[in-house]
Amino acid sequence: MSTAPVDPTTTPAWSRLTTLAAGLEPDLRGWFAADADRVERHTHVAADLHVDLSKALLTDEVLEALLELAEQTGVAAHRDAMLRGEPVNVTEGRSVLHTALRLPADASLVVDGEDVVAGVHQVLERIYAFARRVRSGEWTGATGQPVRTVVNIGIGGSDLGPVMAYEALQPYRDGGPEVRFISNIDPTDAATTLADLDPASTLFIVSSKTFGTLETLTNARLCRRWLLDGLRAAADDGSVDEQDAVARHFVAVSTALDKVADFGIDPDNAFGFWDWVGGRYSLDSAIGTSLVLAIGPERFAEMLAGFHAIDEHFRTAPPERNVPLLMGLLNVWYANFLGAQSHAVLPYAQLLHRFPAYLQQLTMESNGKSVRWDGSPVTTTTGEVFWGEPGTNGQHAFYQLIHQGTRLIPADFIAVATPAHPLRDGDTDVHELFLANFLAQTRALAFGKTAEEVRAEGVDEAVVPARTFPGNRPTTSIMAPALTPSVLGQLVALYEHITFTQGAVWGIDSFDQWGVELGKQLATQVGPAIAGDAEALAQQDASTQALIAYYRAHRGSSSEESR
Ligand code: F6P
């Protein structure tokens, strides 16, 4: 049974931080000039990640008070309870053990009398064996063709992680099939994803923790129909053994293996995981099967090792050197004391272009809560809006607001030293040009440009205010040697534990997601009304009725239907 959360706002550290925030006069120029050790003191190493917090709005006193806050709200005790397998997901009565998914095979973690590590590695070995068969061409479809394309059908945590990692690890995909992803119930998603595929060489992975998600099951049925129709059309006698075809072209990943069998998927071709893995924490479970197929077992194992390295850092590093703890506390400082409502994540690595989208589920589904784990209301604001785009594209879109807008937007900049695809433009190493932008942006945000500096350029006095940059816009710079599978695992684990730290300070259950349920329920009630059920329509509010009327008046046949 979990203990009642500490109200962070009643702690002495909170009072101290409130006073410090009121008296804070951010002056990164002055702080850097007066303190030769600032960068060294605020730069930390976690596995392969080099993390520079020196451009944060952080003084030594603030840092000390934040660490006191962590202590007074019991963050470390809560972390240890999670790692031991205690049911810290209180509202669902579950353990939270994504960290067990990346424990090495010789580790052991007994929860409720069962060694969960042994179970994890049994499933991993089955997935690895399956991946070797697919990658080598030994696994064939109903007509004897090897698999050329894998389609992962899933949504939320059963999609975002695999997509993000598949994109990020593009240089490591050699020897594997192409992987595509269908997530949206918008029929366009399935239609366009399947359009140019050959059913005979396509393998589907139905990925769903619950195996009850409307989008995924609908898309899975659409794909099954597409497969059978396609195989039938190509068969000499126009017939197909449906059971055999589904068995050879469909595998499943789920915690609900009974429902998998009901769908017609051979239980031998299903990979399980456990209810103690949250959807948004499941990339490193069997939900990563599509990624294993793409990059191979060895590289997937390297990614797991990267996750584990950061887990160990989070578990053992002293608080003042503990990067996820420090970054989580910094976020609390910005959100609760300096009024930040959002947080940008800006990867200077094109291959991380889906990382912000992935983080949106991780952070916002975890910490977008108004009640604490004992059901009482939260006592402070929670859950910033996380967003971002890769640099330098973001620079030409929204950075204006970060530089000169009226809102405080803390930003994490992420870059790697060694590019995946080194290219030169004449004498210029283009990666260096790219990094120059990373460094220039964090510098401009921190130190700005004073009116005097603008005047020194001899511009018209009238435009001096518009061309002045206030500076003191906080950033964190995260660098790594290269975007390897291990580094990707480290980055994901880093943000998992940042999210955990914030949730622990706020006293919320970061592992449930009741807020997404109401919309799902209502969709099942609205569906019949859209389809013409008068009784269901009468039960809708006036706005919904009017929108349905508009739909029914304007629905034309799409090009496909009219064909
Ligand atoms: O709608 C939210 C959610 O429950 C996520 O937490 C989860 O990742 C997603 O739906 C998909 O769920 P499932 O894997 O059970 O299909």
Coordinates of C-alpha atoms and ligand atoms in Angstrom, one line a residue:
M1 CA 0.0 0.0 0.0
S2 CA 1.4 3.3 -1.0
T3 CA 1.8 6.1 1.6
A4 CA -0.1 9.3 1.3
P5 CA 1.7 11.9 -0.9
V6 CA 3.5 14.7 0.7
D7 CA 1.9 18.1 -0.2
P8 CA 5.0 19.7 -1.7
T9 CA 3.6 23.2 -1.0
T10 CA 3.8 22.6 2.7
T11 CA 7.4 21.8 2.8
P12 CA 10.1 24.2 4.0
A13 CA 11.9 23.8 0.6
W14 CA 8.8 25.0 -1.2
S15 CA 8.7 28.2 1.0
R16 CA 12.4 28.7 0.3
L17 CA 11.9 28.3 -3.4
T18 CA 9.0 30.7 -3.3
T19 CA 11.2 33.3 -1.7
L20 CA 14.0 32.6 -4.1
A21 CA 11.7 32.9 -7.1
A22 CA 10.4 36.3 -5.9
G23 CA 13.9 37.6 -5.5
L24 CA 15.3 36.0 -8.6
E25 CA 17.0 38.4 -11.0
P26 CA 18.0 36.2 -13.9
D27 CA 21.3 37.3 -15.2
L28 CA 23.1 34.6 -17.2
R29 CA 25.6 37.0 -18.6
G30 CA 26.5 38.2 -15.1
W31 CA 26.4 34.7 -13.6
F32 CA 28.8 33.4 -16.3
A33 CA 31.1 36.4 -16.0
A34 CA 31.3 36.1 -12.2
D35 CA 31.7 32.4 -11.9
A36 CA 34.5 30.7 -13.8
D37 CA 33.3 27.2 -12.6
R38 CA 29.7 27.6 -13.5
V39 CA 29.9 25.4 -16.6
E40 CA 31.9 22.7 -14.9
R41 CA 29.7 22.7 -11.8
H42 CA 26.5 22.4 -13.8
T43 CA 27.7 19.9 -16.4
H44 CA 26.9 16.2 -15.6
V45 CA 27.5 12.9 -17.2
A46 CA 25.0 10.1 -17.3
A47 CA 26.3 7.0 -19.2
D48 CA 27.1 8.5 -22.6
L49 CA 25.0 11.6 -22.1
H50 CA 26.8 14.9 -21.5
V51 CA 24.3 17.3 -20.0
D52 CA 25.0 21.0 -19.5
L53 CA 22.6 22.8 -17.2
S54 CA 24.8 25.9 -16.9
K55 CA 22.4 27.9 -19.1
A56 CA 19.5 27.1 -16.8
L57 CA 17.9 29.8 -14.5
L58 CA 19.7 28.2 -11.7
T59 CA 21.7 29.6 -8.7
D60 CA 23.4 27.5 -6.1
E61 CA 20.7 28.4 -3.6
V62 CA 17.9 27.4 -6.0
L63 CA 19.7 24.1 -6.7
E64 CA 20.1 23.4 -3.0
A65 CA 16.4 24.2 -2.3
L66 CA 15.3 21.9 -5.2
L67 CA 17.4 19.1 -3.8
E68 CA 15.7 19.7 -0.4
L69 CA 12.4 19.6 -2.1
A70 CA 13.2 16.2 -3.6
E71 CA 14.2 15.0 -0.1
Q72 CA 11.2 16.5 1.7
T73 CA 8.7 15.0 -0.9
G74 CA 10.4 11.6 -0.7
V75 CA 11.4 11.3 -4.4
A76 CA 14.1 8.8 -3.7
A77 CA 11.9 6.6 -1.5
H78 CA 9.2 6.6 -4.2
R79 CA 11.8 5.7 -6.9
D80 CA 13.0 2.8 -4.8
A81 CA 9.5 1.6 -4.2
M82 CA 8.9 1.7 -8.0
L83 CA 12.1 -0.2 -8.7
R84 CA 11.2 -2.9 -6.1
G85 CA 7.9 -3.5 -7.8
E86 CA 5.6 -2.0 -5.2
P87 CA 2.2 -1.0 -6.7
V88 CA 3.0 2.7 -7.2
N89 CA 0.4 2.8 -9.9
V90 CA -2.2 3.2 -7.1
T91 CA -5.4 3.8 -9.1
E92 CA -4.8 0.7 -11.1
G93 CA -3.3 -1.3 -8.3
R94 CA -0.2 -2.2 -10.3
S95 CA 3.5 -2.3 -10.1
V96 CA 5.4 -0.1 -12.5
L97 CA 8.3 -2.1 -13.8
H98 CA 9.4 -0.9 -17.2
T99 CA 12.9 -0.8 -15.6
A100 CA 12.7 -4.6 -15.3
L101 CA 12.4 -4.9 -19.1
R102 CA 16.0 -3.9 -19.4
L103 CA 17.6 -5.7 -16.5
P104 CA 20.4 -8.0 -17.7
A105 CA 19.6 -11.7 -18.0
D106 CA 21.6 -12.6 -14.9
A107 CA 19.7 -10.1 -12.7
S108 CA 16.8 -11.2 -10.6
L109 CA 13.8 -9.2 -9.4
V110 CA 11.2 -11.2 -7.4
V111 CA 7.8 -9.6 -7.3
D112 CA 4.9 -11.4 -5.7
G113 CA 7.0 -14.6 -5.6
E114 CA 7.9 -14.5 -9.3
D115 CA 11.2 -13.6 -10.9
V116 CA 10.1 -11.1 -13.5
V117 CA 13.5 -10.9 -15.1
A118 CA 13.4 -14.5 -16.1
G119 CA 10.0 -13.9 -17.8
V120 CA 11.2 -10.9 -19.6
H121 CA 14.2 -12.7 -21.1
Q122 CA 12.1 -15.7 -22.1
V123 CA 9.9 -13.4 -24.2
L124 CA 12.9 -11.6 -25.6
E125 CA 14.5 -14.8 -26.7
R126 CA 11.2 -15.8 -28.5
I127 CA 11.1 -12.4 -30.2
Y128 CA 14.8 -12.6 -31.2
A129 CA 14.3 -16.1 -32.6
F130 CA 11.3 -14.9 -34.6
A131 CA 13.2 -11.9 -35.9
R132 CA 16.1 -14.1 -37.1
R133 CA 13.6 -16.2 -39.0
V134 CA 12.0 -13.2 -40.6
R135 CA 15.3 -11.4 -41.4
S136 CA 16.9 -14.5 -42.9
G137 CA 13.9 -15.2 -45.1
E138 CA 13.2 -18.5 -43.4
W139 CA 9.8 -17.2 -42.3
T140 CA 7.5 -17.1 -45.4
G141 CA 4.0 -16.0 -46.2
A142 CA 1.2 -18.1 -47.5
T143 CA 2.6 -18.3 -51.0
G144 CA 6.2 -19.0 -49.9
Q145 CA 7.5 -15.5 -50.2
P146 CA 9.8 -14.0 -47.6
V147 CA 8.7 -10.9 -45.7
R148 CA 9.7 -7.7 -47.4
T149 CA 7.4 -5.3 -45.4
V150 CA 6.2 -5.4 -41.8
V151 CA 3.2 -3.3 -40.9
N152 CA 2.8 -2.5 -37.2
I153 CA -0.8 -1.8 -36.3
G154 CA -1.0 0.0 -32.9
I155 CA -1.7 3.4 -31.4
G156 CA -0.4 5.5 -28.5
G157 CA 2.4 3.7 -26.7
S158 CA 1.9 0.8 -29.1
D159 CA 3.0 3.0 -32.0
L160 CA 4.8 6.2 -31.0
G161 CA 7.8 4.4 -29.4
P162 CA 8.4 2.0 -32.3
V163 CA 7.9 4.7 -34.9
M164 CA 10.2 7.1 -33.2
A165 CA 13.0 4.5 -32.7
Y166 CA 12.6 3.1 -36.2
E167 CA 13.2 6.6 -37.6
A168 CA 16.0 7.3 -35.1
L169 CA 17.9 4.1 -35.9
Q170 CA 17.6 4.3 -39.7
P171 CA 21.4 3.7 -40.2
Y172 CA 21.0 0.4 -38.2
R173 CA 18.3 -1.1 -40.3
D174 CA 20.4 -3.0 -42.8
G175 CA 19.4 -6.6 -43.3
G176 CA 15.8 -6.0 -42.1
P177 CA 12.5 -5.6 -43.7
E178 CA 10.9 -2.2 -44.3
V179 CA 8.5 -1.3 -41.5
R180 CA 5.4 0.8 -41.8
F181 CA 3.0 1.9 -39.2
I182 CA -0.8 2.2 -39.1
S183 CA -2.2 4.0 -36.1
N184 CA -5.1 6.3 -36.9
I185 CA -8.6 5.1 -37.4
D186 CA -8.9 7.6 -40.2
P187 CA -9.2 5.0 -43.0
T188 CA -6.8 7.1 -45.0
D189 CA -4.0 5.8 -42.8
A190 CA -4.6 2.1 -43.6
A191 CA -5.4 2.8 -47.3
T192 CA -2.3 4.9 -48.0
T193 CA 0.0 2.7 -46.0
L194 CA -1.1 -0.5 -47.8
A195 CA -1.6 1.0 -51.2
D196 CA 1.7 -0.2 -52.9
L197 CA 2.3 -3.3 -50.8
D198 CA 2.2 -6.9 -52.0
P199 CA 0.1 -9.0 -49.6
A200 CA 2.2 -12.1 -50.3
S201 CA 5.3 -10.5 -48.7
T202 CA 3.7 -8.4 -46.0
L203 CA 3.6 -9.3 -42.3
F204 CA 1.4 -7.6 -39.8
I205 CA 2.1 -7.1 -36.1
V206 CA -1.0 -6.2 -34.2
S207 CA 0.4 -4.3 -31.2
S208 CA -2.0 -3.6 -28.4
K209 CA -1.5 -3.9 -24.7
T210 CA -5.2 -4.4 -24.0
F211 CA -6.1 -5.9 -27.4
G212 CA -9.3 -3.9 -27.0
T213 CA -8.4 -0.6 -28.6
L214 CA -11.0 0.4 -31.2
E215 CA -8.5 2.0 -33.6
T216 CA -6.1 -1.0 -33.6
L217 CA -8.7 -3.7 -33.8
T218 CA -10.5 -1.9 -36.6
N219 CA -7.3 -1.4 -38.5
A220 CA -6.3 -5.0 -37.9
R221 CA -9.6 -6.2 -39.4
L222 CA -9.1 -3.9 -42.4
C223 CA -5.6 -5.4 -42.9
R224 CA -6.8 -8.9 -42.6
R225 CA -9.5 -8.3 -45.2
W226 CA -6.9 -6.6 -47.5
L227 CA -4.5 -9.6 -47.1
L228 CA -7.1 -12.2 -47.8
D229 CA -8.6 -10.3 -50.7
G230 CA -5.1 -9.8 -52.2
L231 CA -4.0 -13.4 -51.8
R232 CA -7.3 -14.6 -53.2
A233 CA -7.0 -12.3 -56.2
A234 CA -3.5 -13.6 -56.9
A235 CA -4.3 -17.3 -56.5
D236 CA -4.8 -19.4 -59.6
D237 CA -8.0 -20.9 -58.3
G238 CA -9.1 -17.7 -56.6
S239 CA -9.1 -19.4 -53.2
V240 CA -7.1 -19.0 -50.0
D241 CA -6.8 -21.0 -46.8
E242 CA -7.8 -18.1 -44.4
Q243 CA -6.6 -19.7 -41.2
D244 CA -3.2 -20.5 -42.7
A245 CA -2.9 -17.1 -44.3
V246 CA -3.6 -15.3 -41.0
A247 CA -1.2 -17.5 -39.2
R248 CA 1.6 -16.8 -41.6
H249 CA 0.9 -13.0 -42.0
F250 CA -0.2 -11.9 -38.6
V251 CA 1.5 -11.9 -35.3
A252 CA 0.4 -10.1 -32.1
V253 CA 1.9 -8.3 -29.2
S254 CA -0.3 -8.0 -26.1
T255 CA -0.9 -8.6 -22.4
A256 CA -4.2 -10.2 -23.4
L257 CA -3.2 -13.3 -25.2
D258 CA -6.7 -14.9 -24.9
K259 CA -8.1 -12.0 -27.1
V260 CA -5.3 -12.6 -29.6
A261 CA -6.5 -16.1 -30.2
D262 CA -10.1 -14.9 -30.6
F263 CA -8.9 -12.7 -33.5
G264 CA -7.5 -15.8 -35.2
I265 CA -3.8 -15.2 -34.6
D266 CA -1.9 -18.3 -33.7
P267 CA -1.0 -18.0 -29.9
D268 CA 2.5 -19.4 -30.9
N269 CA 2.9 -16.2 -32.9
A270 CA 2.0 -13.9 -30.0
F271 CA 4.4 -12.2 -27.8
G272 CA 3.3 -11.2 -24.3
F273 CA 4.1 -8.6 -21.8
W274 CA 2.7 -7.6 -18.4
D275 CA 0.2 -5.2 -16.9
W276 CA 3.2 -3.6 -15.0
V277 CA 4.4 -2.1 -18.3
G278 CA 2.5 1.1 -19.0
G279 CA 1.7 1.7 -22.7
R280 CA 3.9 4.8 -23.0
Y281 CA 6.7 2.9 -21.2
S282 CA 6.5 -0.2 -23.5
L283 CA 9.0 0.5 -26.4
D284 CA 11.4 -1.9 -24.7
S285 CA 8.9 -4.6 -24.2
A286 CA 7.5 -6.9 -26.9
I287 CA 5.9 -3.7 -28.3
G288 CA 9.3 -3.1 -29.8
T289 CA 9.0 -6.3 -32.0
S290 CA 8.8 -4.3 -35.2
L291 CA 12.0 -2.5 -34.2
V292 CA 13.7 -5.9 -33.5
L293 CA 12.7 -7.0 -37.0
A294 CA 14.2 -3.8 -38.5
I295 CA 17.5 -3.5 -36.6
G296 CA 18.0 -7.1 -35.4
P297 CA 18.3 -8.6 -31.9
E298 CA 21.8 -7.5 -31.2
R299 CA 21.1 -3.8 -31.7
F300 CA 17.8 -4.0 -29.8
A301 CA 19.8 -5.6 -26.9
E302 CA 22.2 -2.6 -27.2
M303 CA 19.3 -0.3 -26.9
L304 CA 18.1 -2.1 -23.8
A305 CA 21.5 -1.8 -22.3
G306 CA 21.4 1.9 -22.9
F307 CA 18.1 2.1 -21.0
H308 CA 19.6 0.1 -18.2
A309 CA 22.6 2.3 -17.9
I310 CA 20.4 5.3 -17.2
D311 CA 18.2 3.3 -14.8
E312 CA 21.4 2.5 -12.8
H313 CA 22.4 6.2 -12.9
F314 CA 19.0 7.3 -11.7
R315 CA 19.1 4.6 -8.9
T316 CA 22.6 5.2 -7.7
A317 CA 24.0 8.6 -8.6
P318 CA 24.1 11.1 -5.7
P319 CA 21.2 13.7 -6.0
E320 CA 23.5 16.6 -6.9
R321 CA 24.9 14.6 -9.9
N322 CA 21.7 12.7 -10.7
V323 CA 20.7 14.0 -14.2
P324 CA 17.1 12.8 -14.4
L325 CA 16.5 14.0 -10.9
L326 CA 18.1 17.4 -11.6
M327 CA 16.2 17.9 -14.9
G328 CA 12.9 16.9 -13.3
L329 CA 13.5 19.3 -10.4
L330 CA 14.4 22.1 -12.9
N331 CA 11.1 21.5 -14.7
V332 CA 9.3 21.8 -11.3
W333 CA 11.2 25.1 -10.7
Y334 CA 10.2 26.5 -14.1
A335 CA 6.6 25.3 -14.0
N336 CA 5.7 25.9 -10.4
F337 CA 7.9 28.9 -9.5
L338 CA 8.7 30.8 -12.7
G339 CA 5.3 30.2 -14.5
A340 CA 6.4 28.1 -17.5
Q341 CA 3.5 26.4 -19.0
S342 CA 5.3 24.5 -21.8
H343 CA 8.6 22.9 -22.4
A344 CA 10.3 22.6 -25.8
V345 CA 12.4 19.6 -26.8
L346 CA 14.5 20.5 -29.8
P347 CA 16.6 17.6 -31.3
Y348 CA 19.4 18.8 -33.5
A349 CA 19.3 15.4 -35.2
Q350 CA 16.9 14.9 -38.1
L351 CA 16.7 11.2 -37.2
L352 CA 15.0 12.2 -33.9
H353 CA 12.2 14.0 -35.7
R354 CA 9.5 11.9 -33.9
F355 CA 11.1 12.2 -30.5
P356 CA 9.0 15.2 -29.4
A357 CA 5.8 13.4 -30.5
Y358 CA 6.9 10.4 -28.5
L359 CA 7.7 12.5 -25.5
Q360 CA 4.3 14.1 -25.6
Q361 CA 2.6 10.9 -24.7
L362 CA 5.3 10.0 -22.2
T363 CA 5.2 13.3 -20.3
M364 CA 1.6 14.5 -20.8
E365 CA -0.3 11.2 -20.4
S366 CA 1.8 10.7 -17.3
N367 CA 1.7 14.0 -15.6
G368 CA -1.5 15.7 -16.9
K369 CA -3.3 15.1 -13.7
S370 CA -5.5 17.1 -11.3
V371 CA -5.7 14.7 -8.4
R372 CA -3.0 13.0 -6.4
W373 CA -2.5 9.3 -5.9
D374 CA -4.7 9.3 -2.8
G375 CA -7.6 11.0 -4.7
S376 CA -7.1 14.4 -3.2
P377 CA -6.7 17.5 -5.4
V378 CA -3.2 18.5 -6.5
T379 CA -1.9 21.4 -4.6
T380 CA 0.0 23.1 -7.5
T381 CA 0.0 23.1 -11.3
T382 CA 1.2 19.9 -13.0
G383 CA 2.1 18.6 -16.4
E384 CA 3.6 21.2 -18.8
V385 CA 2.8 21.0 -22.5
F386 CA 5.8 19.3 -24.2
W387 CA 6.4 20.1 -27.8
G388 CA 9.1 20.5 -30.4
E389 CA 10.5 20.0 -33.8
P390 CA 14.0 19.2 -35.0
G391 CA 16.4 22.0 -35.4
T392 CA 17.0 23.8 -37.7
N393 CA 13.4 23.6 -39.0
G394 CA 12.0 24.9 -35.7
Q395 CA 14.3 28.0 -36.0
H396 CA 12.4 29.1 -39.0
A397 CA 9.0 28.5 -37.5
F398 CA 8.5 29.1 -33.8
Y399 CA 11.9 30.2 -32.3
Q400 CA 10.9 33.8 -32.6
L401 CA 8.4 33.3 -29.7
I402 CA 11.0 31.5 -27.6
H403 CA 13.6 34.4 -28.2
Q404 CA 11.4 37.4 -27.9
G405 CA 7.9 36.4 -26.8
T406 CA 6.3 37.1 -23.5
R407 CA 6.3 33.5 -22.2
L408 CA 9.0 31.6 -20.5
I409 CA 9.7 28.4 -22.5
P410 CA 12.5 26.2 -21.1
A411 CA 14.0 24.2 -23.9
D412 CA 16.1 21.0 -24.1
F413 CA 18.5 21.0 -27.0
I414 CA 19.8 17.5 -28.1
A415 CA 22.7 16.9 -30.5
V416 CA 25.3 14.2 -31.3
A417 CA 28.9 14.7 -32.1
T418 CA 29.1 12.2 -35.0
P419 CA 26.5 12.5 -37.7
A420 CA 24.8 9.5 -39.2
H421 CA 25.3 10.8 -42.7
P422 CA 28.4 13.1 -42.9
L423 CA 28.3 15.4 -45.9
R424 CA 30.5 18.3 -47.1
D425 CA 29.5 21.4 -48.9
G426 CA 32.8 22.4 -50.5
D427 CA 35.2 22.9 -47.6
T428 CA 32.4 22.9 -45.0
D429 CA 31.4 19.9 -42.9
V430 CA 27.6 20.3 -43.0
H431 CA 27.3 18.7 -39.6
E432 CA 29.4 21.4 -38.1
L433 CA 27.2 24.0 -39.8
F434 CA 24.3 22.3 -38.1
L435 CA 26.0 22.2 -34.7
A436 CA 26.9 25.9 -35.1
N437 CA 23.1 26.5 -35.1
F438 CA 22.6 24.4 -32.0
L439 CA 25.3 26.4 -30.2
A440 CA 24.3 29.8 -31.6
Q441 CA 20.7 29.3 -30.5
T442 CA 21.4 28.3 -27.0
R443 CA 23.9 31.2 -26.7
A444 CA 21.4 33.7 -28.1
L445 CA 18.7 32.4 -25.8
A446 CA 20.9 32.7 -22.7
F447 CA 22.8 35.9 -23.3
G448 CA 20.6 37.8 -25.7
K449 CA 21.6 41.1 -27.3
T450 CA 21.4 44.3 -25.5
A451 CA 20.1 47.6 -26.8
E452 CA 23.7 49.0 -26.7
E453 CA 24.9 46.1 -28.8
V454 CA 22.1 46.7 -31.3
R455 CA 22.9 50.5 -31.4
A456 CA 26.6 49.7 -32.0
E457 CA 25.5 48.2 -35.3
G458 CA 24.3 51.7 -36.3
V459 CA 20.6 50.9 -36.8
D460 CA 17.8 53.4 -36.7
E461 CA 16.9 54.1 -33.0
A462 CA 13.2 53.3 -33.8
V463 CA 14.0 49.6 -34.4
V464 CA 16.4 49.1 -31.5
P465 CA 13.7 47.6 -29.2
A466 CA 12.5 45.1 -31.9
R467 CA 16.1 44.0 -32.5
T468 CA 17.0 43.6 -28.8
F469 CA 17.0 40.1 -27.3
P470 CA 16.3 39.9 -23.6
G471 CA 18.3 36.7 -23.0
N472 CA 17.9 34.6 -19.8
R473 CA 15.8 32.1 -21.7
P474 CA 16.8 28.8 -20.1
T475 CA 18.1 25.8 -22.0
T476 CA 19.6 22.4 -21.3
S477 CA 22.1 21.1 -23.7
I478 CA 22.3 17.3 -24.1
M479 CA 25.1 15.9 -26.2
A480 CA 26.1 12.3 -27.0
P481 CA 28.9 10.8 -29.1
A482 CA 26.5 9.4 -31.8
L483 CA 22.9 8.3 -32.1
T484 CA 23.5 4.7 -31.5
P485 CA 20.8 2.2 -30.2
S486 CA 22.3 2.5 -26.8
V487 CA 22.2 6.3 -26.8
L488 CA 18.6 6.2 -28.0
G489 CA 17.8 3.9 -25.0
Q490 CA 19.6 6.3 -22.7
L491 CA 17.6 9.3 -24.0
V492 CA 14.3 7.6 -23.6
A493 CA 15.1 6.4 -20.1
L494 CA 16.3 9.9 -19.2
Y495 CA 12.9 11.4 -20.0
E496 CA 11.1 8.5 -18.3
H497 CA 12.8 9.4 -15.1
I498 CA 12.5 13.1 -15.5
T499 CA 8.7 12.5 -15.8
F500 CA 8.8 10.3 -12.8
T501 CA 10.6 12.9 -10.7
Q502 CA 8.1 15.6 -11.5
G503 CA 5.2 13.3 -10.7
A504 CA 6.7 12.2 -7.4
V505 CA 7.2 15.8 -6.3
W506 CA 3.6 16.6 -7.2
G507 CA 2.3 13.4 -5.5
I508 CA 0.5 12.2 -8.6
D509 CA 0.1 8.7 -10.1
S510 CA 2.2 9.2 -13.3
F511 CA 1.2 5.7 -14.5
D512 CA -2.6 5.8 -15.0
Q513 CA -4.4 7.6 -17.8
W514 CA -8.1 7.8 -16.9
G515 CA -8.4 11.1 -18.8
V516 CA -8.5 9.3 -22.1
E517 CA -11.4 7.0 -21.2
L518 CA -14.4 9.3 -21.4
G519 CA -13.8 10.2 -25.0
K520 CA -13.5 6.6 -25.9
Q521 CA -16.8 5.7 -24.2
L522 CA -18.6 8.6 -25.9
A523 CA -17.3 7.6 -29.3
T524 CA -19.1 4.3 -29.0
Q525 CA -22.4 6.2 -28.2
V526 CA -22.0 8.8 -30.9
G527 CA -21.1 6.2 -33.6
P528 CA -24.7 4.9 -34.0
A529 CA -26.0 8.5 -34.1
I530 CA -23.7 9.3 -37.0
A531 CA -24.9 6.2 -38.8
G532 CA -28.5 7.3 -38.6
D533 CA -29.9 5.8 -35.3
A534 CA -32.6 8.4 -34.4
E535 CA -32.7 7.3 -30.8
A536 CA -28.9 7.7 -30.3
L537 CA -29.0 11.1 -32.1
A538 CA -31.7 12.3 -29.7
Q539 CA -29.4 11.6 -26.8
Q540 CA -26.7 13.9 -28.1
D541 CA -26.3 17.6 -27.1
A542 CA -27.5 20.3 -29.6
S543 CA -24.0 21.1 -30.9
T544 CA -23.2 17.4 -31.6
Q545 CA -26.6 16.9 -33.3
A546 CA -26.0 19.9 -35.5
L547 CA -22.5 18.7 -36.5
I548 CA -24.0 15.2 -37.3
A549 CA -26.6 16.9 -39.4
Y550 CA -23.9 18.8 -41.3
Y551 CA -22.0 15.5 -41.8
R552 CA -25.1 13.7 -43.1
A553 CA -25.9 16.5 -45.5
H554 CA -22.4 16.8 -46.9
R555 CA -21.1 13.2 -47.0
G556 CA -20.3 12.5 -50.6
S557 CA -18.7 9.4 -52.0
S558 CA -14.9 9.4 -52.0
S559 CA -13.1 8.6 -55.1
E560 CA -12.6 5.0 -53.9
E561 CA -16.3 4.4 -53.1
S562 CA -17.4 5.8 -56.5
R563 CA -15.0 3.6 -58.4
Ligands
F6P1 O1 -5.7 5.9 -25.1 C1 -4.6 5.8 -24.3 C2 -3.9 4.5 -24.3 O2 -4.5 3.7 -23.3 C3 -2.4 4.6 -24.1 O3 -2.1 4.7 -22.8 C4 -2.0 3.4 -24.8 O4 -0.6 3.5 -25.1 C5 -2.8 3.4 -26.0 O5 -4.1 3.8 -25.5 C6 -3.0 2.1 -26.8 O6 -3.5 1.1 -26.0 P1 -3.3 -0.4 -26.4 O7 -1.8 -0.7 -26.5 O8 -3.9 -1.2 -25.2 O9 -4.0 -0.7 -27.7

